[in-house]
Short mmCIF file of C-alpha atoms in Angstrom, two decimals:
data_model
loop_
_atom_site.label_atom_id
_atom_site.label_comp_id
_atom_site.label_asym_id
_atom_site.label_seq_id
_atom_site.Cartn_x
_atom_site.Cartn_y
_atom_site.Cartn_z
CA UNK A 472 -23.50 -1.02 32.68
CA UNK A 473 -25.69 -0.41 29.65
CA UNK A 474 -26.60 -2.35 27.16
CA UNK A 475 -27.79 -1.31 23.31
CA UNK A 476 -28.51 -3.50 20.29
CA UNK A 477 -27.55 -3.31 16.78
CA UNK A 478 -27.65 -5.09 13.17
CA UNK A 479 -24.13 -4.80 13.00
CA UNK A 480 -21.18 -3.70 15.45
CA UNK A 481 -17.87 -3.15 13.51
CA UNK A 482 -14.91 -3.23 15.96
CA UNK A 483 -12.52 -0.57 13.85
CA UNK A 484 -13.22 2.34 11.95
CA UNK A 485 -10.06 2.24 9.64
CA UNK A 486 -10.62 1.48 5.96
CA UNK A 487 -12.36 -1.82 5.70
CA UNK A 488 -14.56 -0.66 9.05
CA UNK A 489 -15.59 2.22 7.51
CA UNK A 490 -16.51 0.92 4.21
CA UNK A 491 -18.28 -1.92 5.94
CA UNK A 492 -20.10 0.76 8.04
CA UNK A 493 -20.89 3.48 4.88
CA UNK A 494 -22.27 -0.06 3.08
CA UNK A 495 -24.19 -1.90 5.67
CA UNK A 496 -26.13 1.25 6.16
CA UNK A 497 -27.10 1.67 3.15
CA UNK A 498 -28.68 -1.06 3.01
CA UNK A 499 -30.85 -0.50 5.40
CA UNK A 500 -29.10 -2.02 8.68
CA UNK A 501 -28.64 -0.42 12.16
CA UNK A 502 -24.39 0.16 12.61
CA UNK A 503 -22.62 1.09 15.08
CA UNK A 504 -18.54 1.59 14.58
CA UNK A 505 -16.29 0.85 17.82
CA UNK A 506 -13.16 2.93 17.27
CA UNK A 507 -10.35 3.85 20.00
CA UNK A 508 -8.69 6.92 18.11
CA UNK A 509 -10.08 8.47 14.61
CA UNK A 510 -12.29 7.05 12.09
CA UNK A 511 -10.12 6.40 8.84
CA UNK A 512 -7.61 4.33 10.99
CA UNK A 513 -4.07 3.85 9.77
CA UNK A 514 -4.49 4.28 6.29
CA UNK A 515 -6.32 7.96 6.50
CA UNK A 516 -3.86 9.31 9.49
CA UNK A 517 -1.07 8.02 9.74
CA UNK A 518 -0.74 5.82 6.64
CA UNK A 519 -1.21 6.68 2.71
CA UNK A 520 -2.27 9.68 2.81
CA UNK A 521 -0.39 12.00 5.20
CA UNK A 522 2.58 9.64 3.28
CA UNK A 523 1.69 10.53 -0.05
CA UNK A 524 0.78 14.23 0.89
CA UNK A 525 4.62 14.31 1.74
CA UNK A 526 5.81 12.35 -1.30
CA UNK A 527 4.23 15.14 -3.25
CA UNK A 528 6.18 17.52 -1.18
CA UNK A 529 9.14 15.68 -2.23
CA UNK A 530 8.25 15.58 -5.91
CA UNK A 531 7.95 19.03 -5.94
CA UNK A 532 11.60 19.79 -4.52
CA UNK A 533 13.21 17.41 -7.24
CA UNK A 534 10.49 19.55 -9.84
CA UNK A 535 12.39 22.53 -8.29
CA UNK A 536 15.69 20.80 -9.20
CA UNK A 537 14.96 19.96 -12.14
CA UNK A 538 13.42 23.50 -13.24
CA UNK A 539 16.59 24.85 -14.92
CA UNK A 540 16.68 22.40 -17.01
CA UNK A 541 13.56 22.67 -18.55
CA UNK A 542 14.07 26.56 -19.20
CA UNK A 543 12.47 27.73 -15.19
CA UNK A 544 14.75 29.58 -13.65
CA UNK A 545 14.37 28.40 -10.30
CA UNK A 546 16.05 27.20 -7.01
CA UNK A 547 15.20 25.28 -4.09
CA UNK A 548 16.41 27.37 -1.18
CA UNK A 549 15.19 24.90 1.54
CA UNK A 550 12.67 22.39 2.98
CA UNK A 551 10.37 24.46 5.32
CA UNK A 552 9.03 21.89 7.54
CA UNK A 553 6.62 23.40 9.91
CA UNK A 554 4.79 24.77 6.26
CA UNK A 555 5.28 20.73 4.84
CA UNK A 556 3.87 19.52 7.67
CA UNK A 557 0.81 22.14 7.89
CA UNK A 558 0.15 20.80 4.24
CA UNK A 559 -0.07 16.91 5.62
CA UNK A 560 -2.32 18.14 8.64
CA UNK A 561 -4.39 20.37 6.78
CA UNK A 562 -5.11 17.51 3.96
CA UNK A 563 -5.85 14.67 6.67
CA UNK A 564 -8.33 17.20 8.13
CA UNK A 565 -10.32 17.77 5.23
CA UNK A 566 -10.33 14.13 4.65
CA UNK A 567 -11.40 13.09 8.17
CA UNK A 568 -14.18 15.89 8.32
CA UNK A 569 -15.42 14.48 5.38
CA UNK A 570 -15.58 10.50 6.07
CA UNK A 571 -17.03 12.08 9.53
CA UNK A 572 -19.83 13.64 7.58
CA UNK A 573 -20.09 10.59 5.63
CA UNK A 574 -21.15 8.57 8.40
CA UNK A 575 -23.29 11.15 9.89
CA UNK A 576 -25.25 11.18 6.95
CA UNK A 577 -25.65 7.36 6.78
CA UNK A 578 -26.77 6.95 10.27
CA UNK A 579 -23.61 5.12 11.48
CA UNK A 580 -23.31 5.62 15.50
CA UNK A 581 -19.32 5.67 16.36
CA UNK A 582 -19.07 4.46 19.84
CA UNK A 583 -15.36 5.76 21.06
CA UNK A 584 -13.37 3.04 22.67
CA UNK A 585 -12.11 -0.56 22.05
CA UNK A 586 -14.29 -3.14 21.79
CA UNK A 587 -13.87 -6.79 22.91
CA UNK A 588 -16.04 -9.65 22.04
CA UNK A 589 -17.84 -11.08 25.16
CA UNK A 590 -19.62 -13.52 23.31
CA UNK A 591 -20.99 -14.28 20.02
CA UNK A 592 -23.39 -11.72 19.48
CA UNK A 593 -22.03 -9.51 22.39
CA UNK A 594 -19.29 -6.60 22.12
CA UNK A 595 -18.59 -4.85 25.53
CA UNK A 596 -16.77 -1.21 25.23
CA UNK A 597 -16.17 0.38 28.03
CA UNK A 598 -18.95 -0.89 30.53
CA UNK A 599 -21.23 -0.56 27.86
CA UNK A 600 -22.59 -4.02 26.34
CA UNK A 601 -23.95 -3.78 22.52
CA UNK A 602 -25.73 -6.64 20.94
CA UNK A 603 -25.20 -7.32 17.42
CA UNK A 604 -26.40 -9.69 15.12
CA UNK A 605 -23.22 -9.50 13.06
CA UNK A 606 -20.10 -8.54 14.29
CA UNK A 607 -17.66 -7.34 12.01
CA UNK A 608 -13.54 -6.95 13.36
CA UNK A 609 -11.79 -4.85 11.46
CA UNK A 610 -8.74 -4.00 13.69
CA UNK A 611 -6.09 -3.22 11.03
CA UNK A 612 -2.42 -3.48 11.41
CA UNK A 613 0.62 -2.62 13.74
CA UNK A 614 4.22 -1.63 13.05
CA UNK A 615 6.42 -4.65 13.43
CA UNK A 616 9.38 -4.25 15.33
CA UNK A 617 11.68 -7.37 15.50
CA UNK A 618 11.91 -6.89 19.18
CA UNK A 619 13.27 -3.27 18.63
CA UNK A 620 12.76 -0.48 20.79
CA UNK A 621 10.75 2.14 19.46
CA UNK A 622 11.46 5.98 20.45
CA UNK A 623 14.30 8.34 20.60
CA UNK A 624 15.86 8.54 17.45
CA UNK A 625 14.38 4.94 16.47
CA UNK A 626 11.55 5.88 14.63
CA UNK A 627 8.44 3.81 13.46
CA UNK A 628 6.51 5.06 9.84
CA UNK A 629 4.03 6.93 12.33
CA UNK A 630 6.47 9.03 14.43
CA UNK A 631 8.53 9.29 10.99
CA UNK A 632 5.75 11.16 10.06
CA UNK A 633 5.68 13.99 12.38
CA UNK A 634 9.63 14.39 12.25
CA UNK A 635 10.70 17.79 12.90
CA UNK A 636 13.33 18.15 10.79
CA UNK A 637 15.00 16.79 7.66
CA UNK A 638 17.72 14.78 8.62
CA UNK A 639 21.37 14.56 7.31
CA UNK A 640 21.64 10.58 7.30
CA UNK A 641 19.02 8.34 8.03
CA UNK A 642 18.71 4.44 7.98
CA UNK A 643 15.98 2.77 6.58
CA UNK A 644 15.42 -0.66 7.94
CA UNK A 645 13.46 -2.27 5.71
CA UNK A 646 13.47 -2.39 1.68
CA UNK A 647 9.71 -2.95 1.36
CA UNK A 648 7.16 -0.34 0.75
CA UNK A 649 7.29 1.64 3.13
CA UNK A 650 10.95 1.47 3.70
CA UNK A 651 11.46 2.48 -0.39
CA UNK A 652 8.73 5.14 0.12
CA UNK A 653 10.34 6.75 2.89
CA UNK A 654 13.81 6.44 1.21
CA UNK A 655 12.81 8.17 -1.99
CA UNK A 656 11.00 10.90 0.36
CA UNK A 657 14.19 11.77 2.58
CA UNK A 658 16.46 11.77 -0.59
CA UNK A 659 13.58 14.42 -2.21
CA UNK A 660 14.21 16.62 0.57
CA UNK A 661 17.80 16.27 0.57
CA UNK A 662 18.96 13.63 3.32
CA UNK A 663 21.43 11.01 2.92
CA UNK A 664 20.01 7.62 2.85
CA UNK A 665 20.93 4.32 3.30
CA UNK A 666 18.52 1.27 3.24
CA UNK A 667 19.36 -2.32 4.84
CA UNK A 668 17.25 -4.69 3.85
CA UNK A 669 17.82 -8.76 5.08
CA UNK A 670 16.80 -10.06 1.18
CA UNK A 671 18.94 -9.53 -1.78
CA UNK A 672 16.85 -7.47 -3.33
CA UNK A 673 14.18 -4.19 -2.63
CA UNK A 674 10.91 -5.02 -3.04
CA UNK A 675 11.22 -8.66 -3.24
CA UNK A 676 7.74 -9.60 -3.68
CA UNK A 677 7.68 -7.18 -7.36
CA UNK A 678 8.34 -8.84 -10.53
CA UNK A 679 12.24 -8.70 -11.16
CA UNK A 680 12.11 -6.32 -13.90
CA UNK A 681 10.53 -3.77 -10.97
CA UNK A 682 13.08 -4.30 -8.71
CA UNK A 683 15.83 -4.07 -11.05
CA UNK A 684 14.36 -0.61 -12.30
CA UNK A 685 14.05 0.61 -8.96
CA UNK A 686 17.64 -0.54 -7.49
CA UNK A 687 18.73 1.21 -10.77
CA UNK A 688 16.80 4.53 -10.10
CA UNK A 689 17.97 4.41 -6.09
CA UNK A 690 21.87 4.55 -7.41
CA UNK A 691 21.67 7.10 -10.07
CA UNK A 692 19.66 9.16 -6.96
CA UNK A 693 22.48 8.60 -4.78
CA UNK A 694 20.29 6.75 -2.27
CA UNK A 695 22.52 3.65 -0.46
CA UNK A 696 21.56 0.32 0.12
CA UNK A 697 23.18 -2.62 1.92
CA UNK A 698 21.23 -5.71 0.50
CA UNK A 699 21.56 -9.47 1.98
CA UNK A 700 22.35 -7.53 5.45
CA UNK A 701 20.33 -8.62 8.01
CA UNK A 702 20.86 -6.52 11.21
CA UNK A 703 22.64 -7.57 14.34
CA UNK A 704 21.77 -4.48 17.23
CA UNK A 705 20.76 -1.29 17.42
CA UNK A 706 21.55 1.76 20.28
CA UNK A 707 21.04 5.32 19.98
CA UNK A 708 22.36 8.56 22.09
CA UNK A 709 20.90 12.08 22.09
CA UNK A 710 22.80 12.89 18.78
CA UNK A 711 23.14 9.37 17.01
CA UNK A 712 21.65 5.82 15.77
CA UNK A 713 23.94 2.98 15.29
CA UNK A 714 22.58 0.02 13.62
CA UNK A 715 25.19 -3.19 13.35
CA UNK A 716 24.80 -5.43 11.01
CA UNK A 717 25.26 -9.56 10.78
CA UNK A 718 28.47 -8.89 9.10
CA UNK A 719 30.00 -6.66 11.77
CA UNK A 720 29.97 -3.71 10.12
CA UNK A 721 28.11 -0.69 11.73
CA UNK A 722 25.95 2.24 10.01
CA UNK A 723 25.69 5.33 11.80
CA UNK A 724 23.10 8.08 10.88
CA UNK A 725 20.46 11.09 12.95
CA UNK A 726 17.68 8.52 12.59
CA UNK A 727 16.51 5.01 11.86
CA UNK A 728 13.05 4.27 10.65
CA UNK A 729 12.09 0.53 11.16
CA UNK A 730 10.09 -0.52 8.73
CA UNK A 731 10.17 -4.40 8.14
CA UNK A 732 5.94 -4.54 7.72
CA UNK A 733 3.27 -4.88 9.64
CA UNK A 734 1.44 -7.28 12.16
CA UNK A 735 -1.97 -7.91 12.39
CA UNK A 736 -3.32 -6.11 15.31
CA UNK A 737 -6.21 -8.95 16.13
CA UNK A 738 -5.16 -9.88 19.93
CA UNK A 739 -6.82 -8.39 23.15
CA UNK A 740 -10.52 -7.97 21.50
CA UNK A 741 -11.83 -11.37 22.46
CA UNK A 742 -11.35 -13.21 19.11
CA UNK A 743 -9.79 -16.51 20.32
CA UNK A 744 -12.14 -16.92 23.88
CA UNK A 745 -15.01 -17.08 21.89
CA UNK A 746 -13.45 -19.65 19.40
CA UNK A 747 -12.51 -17.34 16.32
CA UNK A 748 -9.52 -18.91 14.95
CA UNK A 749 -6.17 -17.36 13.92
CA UNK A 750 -2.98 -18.36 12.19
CA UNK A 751 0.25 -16.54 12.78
CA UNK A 752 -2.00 -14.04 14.18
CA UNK A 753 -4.00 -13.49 11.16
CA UNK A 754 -7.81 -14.47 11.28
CA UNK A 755 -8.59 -17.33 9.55
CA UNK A 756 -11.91 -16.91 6.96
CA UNK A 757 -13.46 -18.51 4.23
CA UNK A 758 -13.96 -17.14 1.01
CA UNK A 759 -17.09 -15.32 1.97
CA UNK A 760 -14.26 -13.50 4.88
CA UNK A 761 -16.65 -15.39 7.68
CA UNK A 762 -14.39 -16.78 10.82
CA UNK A 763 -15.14 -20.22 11.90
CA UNK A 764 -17.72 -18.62 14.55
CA UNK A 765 -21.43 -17.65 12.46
CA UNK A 766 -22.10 -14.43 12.82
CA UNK A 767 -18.24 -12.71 13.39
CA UNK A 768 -16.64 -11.46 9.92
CA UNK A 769 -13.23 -10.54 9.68
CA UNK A 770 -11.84 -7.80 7.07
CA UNK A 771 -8.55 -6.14 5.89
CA UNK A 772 -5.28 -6.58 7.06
CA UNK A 773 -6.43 -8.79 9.90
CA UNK A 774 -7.17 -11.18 6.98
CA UNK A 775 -3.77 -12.46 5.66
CA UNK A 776 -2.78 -11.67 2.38
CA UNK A 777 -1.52 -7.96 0.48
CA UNK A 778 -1.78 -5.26 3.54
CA UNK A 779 -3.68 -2.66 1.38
CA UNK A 780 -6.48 -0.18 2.08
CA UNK A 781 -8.09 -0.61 -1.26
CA UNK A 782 -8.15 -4.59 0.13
CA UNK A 783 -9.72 -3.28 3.19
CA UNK A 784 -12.44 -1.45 1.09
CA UNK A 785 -13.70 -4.28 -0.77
CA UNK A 786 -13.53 -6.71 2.17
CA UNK A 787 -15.30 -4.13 3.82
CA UNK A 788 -18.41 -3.60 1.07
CA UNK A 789 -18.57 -7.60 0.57
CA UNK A 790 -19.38 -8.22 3.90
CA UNK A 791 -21.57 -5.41 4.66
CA UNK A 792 -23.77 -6.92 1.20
CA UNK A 793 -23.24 -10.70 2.43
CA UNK A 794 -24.87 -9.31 5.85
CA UNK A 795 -27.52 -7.93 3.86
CA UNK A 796 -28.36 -10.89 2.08
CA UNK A 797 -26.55 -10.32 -1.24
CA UNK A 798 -23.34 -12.88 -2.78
CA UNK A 799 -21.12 -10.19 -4.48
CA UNK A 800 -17.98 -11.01 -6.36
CA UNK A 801 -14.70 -10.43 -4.35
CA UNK A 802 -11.88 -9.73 -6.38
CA UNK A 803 -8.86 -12.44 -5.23
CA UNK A 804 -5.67 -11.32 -3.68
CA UNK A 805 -3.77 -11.86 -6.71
CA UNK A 806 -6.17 -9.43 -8.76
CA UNK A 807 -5.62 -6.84 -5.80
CA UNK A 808 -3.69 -4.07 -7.49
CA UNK A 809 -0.22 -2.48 -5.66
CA UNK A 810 1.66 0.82 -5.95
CA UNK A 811 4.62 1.81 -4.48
CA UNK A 812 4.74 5.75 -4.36
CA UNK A 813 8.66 5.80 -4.63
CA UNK A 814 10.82 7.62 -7.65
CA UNK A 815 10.08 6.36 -9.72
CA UNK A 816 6.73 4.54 -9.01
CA UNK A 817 6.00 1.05 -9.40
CA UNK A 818 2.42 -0.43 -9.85
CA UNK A 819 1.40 -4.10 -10.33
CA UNK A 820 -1.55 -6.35 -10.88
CA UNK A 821 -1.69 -9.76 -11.71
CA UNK A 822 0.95 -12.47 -11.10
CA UNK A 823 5.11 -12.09 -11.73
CA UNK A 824 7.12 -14.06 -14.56
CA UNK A 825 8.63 -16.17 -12.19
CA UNK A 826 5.06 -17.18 -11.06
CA UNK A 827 3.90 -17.27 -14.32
CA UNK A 828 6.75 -19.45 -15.38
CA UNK A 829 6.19 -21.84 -12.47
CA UNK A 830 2.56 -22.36 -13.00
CA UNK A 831 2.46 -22.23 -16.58
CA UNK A 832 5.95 -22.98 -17.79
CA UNK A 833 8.60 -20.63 -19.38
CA UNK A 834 7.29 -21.83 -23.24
CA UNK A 835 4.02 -21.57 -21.93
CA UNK A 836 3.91 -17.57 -21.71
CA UNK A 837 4.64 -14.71 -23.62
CA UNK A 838 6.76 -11.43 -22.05
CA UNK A 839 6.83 -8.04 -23.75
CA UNK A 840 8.50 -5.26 -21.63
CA UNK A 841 8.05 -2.01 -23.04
CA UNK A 842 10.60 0.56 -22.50
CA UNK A 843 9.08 3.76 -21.49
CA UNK A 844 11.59 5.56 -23.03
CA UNK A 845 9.74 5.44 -26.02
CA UNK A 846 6.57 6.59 -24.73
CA UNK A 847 6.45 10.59 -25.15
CA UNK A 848 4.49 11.67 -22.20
CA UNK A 849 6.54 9.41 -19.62
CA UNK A 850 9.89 11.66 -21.22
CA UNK A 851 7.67 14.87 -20.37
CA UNK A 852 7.33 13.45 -17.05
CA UNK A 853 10.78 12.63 -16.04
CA UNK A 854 11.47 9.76 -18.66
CA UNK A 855 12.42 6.45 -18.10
CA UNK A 856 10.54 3.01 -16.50
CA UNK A 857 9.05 -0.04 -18.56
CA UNK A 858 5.78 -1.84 -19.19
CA UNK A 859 5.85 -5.32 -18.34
CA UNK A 860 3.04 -7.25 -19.75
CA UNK A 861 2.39 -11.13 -19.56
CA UNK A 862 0.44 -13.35 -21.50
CA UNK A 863 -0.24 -16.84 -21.72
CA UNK A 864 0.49 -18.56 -24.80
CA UNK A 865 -2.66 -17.66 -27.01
CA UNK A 866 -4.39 -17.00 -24.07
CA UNK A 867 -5.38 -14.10 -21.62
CA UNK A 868 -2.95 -11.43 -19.90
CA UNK A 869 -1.78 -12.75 -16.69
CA UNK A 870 0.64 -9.97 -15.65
CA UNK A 871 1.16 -6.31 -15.78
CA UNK A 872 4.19 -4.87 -13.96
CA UNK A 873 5.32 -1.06 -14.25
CA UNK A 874 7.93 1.44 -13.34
CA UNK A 875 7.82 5.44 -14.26
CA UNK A 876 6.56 8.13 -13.11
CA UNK A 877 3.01 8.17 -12.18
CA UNK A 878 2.27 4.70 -13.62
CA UNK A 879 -0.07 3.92 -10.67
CA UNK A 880 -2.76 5.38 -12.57
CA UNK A 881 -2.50 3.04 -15.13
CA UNK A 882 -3.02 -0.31 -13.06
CA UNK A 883 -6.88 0.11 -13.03
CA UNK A 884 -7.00 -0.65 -16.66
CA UNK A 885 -4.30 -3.72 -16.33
CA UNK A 886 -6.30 -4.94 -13.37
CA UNK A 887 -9.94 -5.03 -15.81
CA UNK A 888 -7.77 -6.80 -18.01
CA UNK A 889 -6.52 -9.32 -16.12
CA UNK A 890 -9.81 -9.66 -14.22
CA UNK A 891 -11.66 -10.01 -17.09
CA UNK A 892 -9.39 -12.52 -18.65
CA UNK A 893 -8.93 -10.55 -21.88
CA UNK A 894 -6.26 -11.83 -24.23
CA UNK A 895 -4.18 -8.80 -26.16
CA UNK A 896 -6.12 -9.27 -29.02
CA UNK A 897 -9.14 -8.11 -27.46
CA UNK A 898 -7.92 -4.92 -26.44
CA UNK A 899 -5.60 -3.70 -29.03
CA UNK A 900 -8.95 -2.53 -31.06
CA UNK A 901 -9.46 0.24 -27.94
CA UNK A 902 -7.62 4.02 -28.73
CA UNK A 903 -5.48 4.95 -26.39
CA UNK A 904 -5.10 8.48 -26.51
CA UNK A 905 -2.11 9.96 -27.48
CA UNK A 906 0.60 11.60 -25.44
CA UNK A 907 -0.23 9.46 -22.57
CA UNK A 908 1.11 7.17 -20.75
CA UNK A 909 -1.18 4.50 -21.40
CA UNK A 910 -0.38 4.18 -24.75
CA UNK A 911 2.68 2.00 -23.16
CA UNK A 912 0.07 -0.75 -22.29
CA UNK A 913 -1.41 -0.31 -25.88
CA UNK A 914 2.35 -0.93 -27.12
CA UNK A 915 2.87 -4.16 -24.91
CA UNK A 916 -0.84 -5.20 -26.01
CA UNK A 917 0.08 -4.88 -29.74
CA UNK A 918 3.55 -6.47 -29.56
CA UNK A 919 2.26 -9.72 -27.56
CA UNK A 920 -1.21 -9.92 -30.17
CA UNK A 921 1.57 -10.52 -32.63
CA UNK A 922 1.72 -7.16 -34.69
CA UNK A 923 3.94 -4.28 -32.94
CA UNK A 924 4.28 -1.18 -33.89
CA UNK A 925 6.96 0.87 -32.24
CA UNK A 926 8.92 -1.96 -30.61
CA UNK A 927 10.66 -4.70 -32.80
#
């Protein structure tokens, strides 16, 4: 056995390891990053971006559908998978070669293997012992499986990935994120999709005017859904999946993707021998993300709350600067912004109208939604969607909530609005620039500071 000592040994290189380790360094300290597969985790291989690269593919079949329409002569004579799939690999591999460099450059040692907590202080991989003054766990997340079997024609959003073929029917277990993402992906490249979620609704934790737009967009698509349908059994031959439901009814389709979330992934390293707590499997931390043993942070989607990697990030920086002696800001859960890459897209920030009604009272808030259908540059685009802003009576923005195409590149500016507790009136002096798609926001902001201009 040999033994090696550190400032700080992060156990996961995913995204709120690597940030951790690309921060911490900076700063001056000694890192080393414990990883059992890839740097970039989940999130960077078999997460949001291989998932996005093929939503892209997607949204460039429907553009190819769509082209006669807009004068292009043009049709989509099939889905070449082997090329699709190049495109993912070739994207992740650029990516990883560069976060690789990244941490070359900073000094951060990766140490391959998993790492377990011996002690406080003490992280054994391998044989090897490393002795840290700060440990930072950053193990990420799992595919939950509600006891199902995994393989075969059961697939989880990882294996989904690396599918072979476009299938004829698939089932989507799951109305979530990455249940609606996959949906809208498969119907892009021209499968037959139905989704069975347990809740009444897809995407139940997105304001209701988000959900209703999206339920809207999956019908006119074509894309099923069986809601309130909680699932009974599931079996599989060499052709077929066949998925029973609570009600007795039975879907049958090529594939079914399970995708009812994630788990924290936070057992087997040690935590709870040394005295870390956890809840539900979740570590438990304080608002500085320490665990109830000094010296052991906790970051990401180990830490319970939104399962996002731009959550993992921050975490990540935070408590690289905390170890360094700084007190940064953390932005809180509720200010962490969320996109769902689905046709159309929905992006959020900020808390829902039912929340907001709840906490504040339904005369105690102000609601403009905004239909995109006025906004020029969202028709160009595909049309359709809304702007759902919130405000507290005579006070600051509380809410933004949108569906359209591509909105997730306006939630930055909804989440410095929100964050900075701005009321309407404060923005509506700023140009928005016109044909965008921002100028939606700029609508909603000048219909709730009391003078609109192209709503009534």
């Amino acid at each position: 056995m040999t033994a090696r000592s550190t400032d700080v040994a992060i156990i996961g290189g995913g995204s709120g390891g690597y940030a951790a380790a690309l921060r911490a360094a900076e700063l001056g300290k000694k890192v080393v990053v414990i990883e059992a597969d890839k740097v970039g985790g989940t999130c960077l291989h078999r997460g949001c971006v291989p998932t996005k690269a093929l939503l892209h593919v997607g949204e460039t079949a429907d553009a190819v559908r769509e082209g006669p329409s807009l004068g292009v002569k043009a049709t989509l004579e099939a889905i070449d998978v082997p090329a699709m799939h190049a495109f993912r690999m070739d994207l992740v591999a650029k990516k990883y070669k560069g976060l690789q460099g990244l941490l070359a450059a900073r000094g951060v040692e990766i140490v391959p293997g998993r790492g377990r907590i011996a002690s406080p202080g003490i992280v054994e991989v391998d044989g090897d012992t490393i002795a840290a003054t700060d440990i930072v766990v950053a193990t990420g997340a799992r595919t939950r499986t509600l006891g199902i079997e995994l393989g075969g024609r059961i697939l989880s959003s990882e294996t989904a990935l690396e599918l072979d073929e476009v299938p004829s029917q698939v089932i989507v277990l799951g109305g979530g994120v990455i249940g609606v993402e996959f949906a809208s992906l498969w119907r892009s490249l021209g499968a037959e999709v139905t989704v069975v979620e347990a809740a009444d609704t897809l995407v139940p934790a997105e304001d209701e005017i988000l959900r209703q737009q999206l339920a809207r967009a999956f019908r006119r698509r074509g894309i099923q859904t069986r809601l309130g349908s909680p699932f009974a059994a599931v079996t599989q031959d060499a052709e077929h999946v066949r998925v029973e439901l609570a009600d007795g009814s039975v879907l049958t389709g090529d594939y079914l993707l399970v995708a009812v979330g994630r788990e924290p992934a936070a057992d087997g390293i040690g935590l709870e021998e040394v005295g870390v707590v956890l809840d539900r499997g979740f570590v438990v931390v304080d608002d500085r993300l320490r665990t109830s043993v000094p010296g052991i942070w906790a970051v990401g989607d180990i830490v319970a709350g939104p399962q996002l990697a731009h959550r993992g990030f921050q975490h990540g920086i935070a408590v690289a600067e905390r170890i360094a002696g700084q007190d940064p800001a953390i932005v809180p859960d509720e200010l962490v912004p969320s996109v769902v890459y689905s046709s159309p897209e929905l992006a959020s920030v900020g808390i829902t109208r039912q929340v907001a009604e709840q906490r504040y009272g339904a005369d105690g808030i102000r609601v403009v939604d905004y239909n995109l259908a006025g906004n020029a540059r969202s028709e160009i685009l595909g049309g359709g969607g809304v702007a759902r802003v919130i405000r507290r009576v005579d006070g600051p923005v509380v809410g933004v909530h949108l569906a359209g195409p591509r909105v997730g590149e306006l939630i930055t500016e909804a989440q410095l609005v929100i964050g900075w507790d701005a009321h309407p009136e404060d923005v509506v002096p700023f140009i928005h620039a016109h044909p965008t798609q921002s100028e939606a926001l700029s609508e909603a902001f000048l219909a709730l500071a009391g003078k609109p201009l192209h709503t009534l």
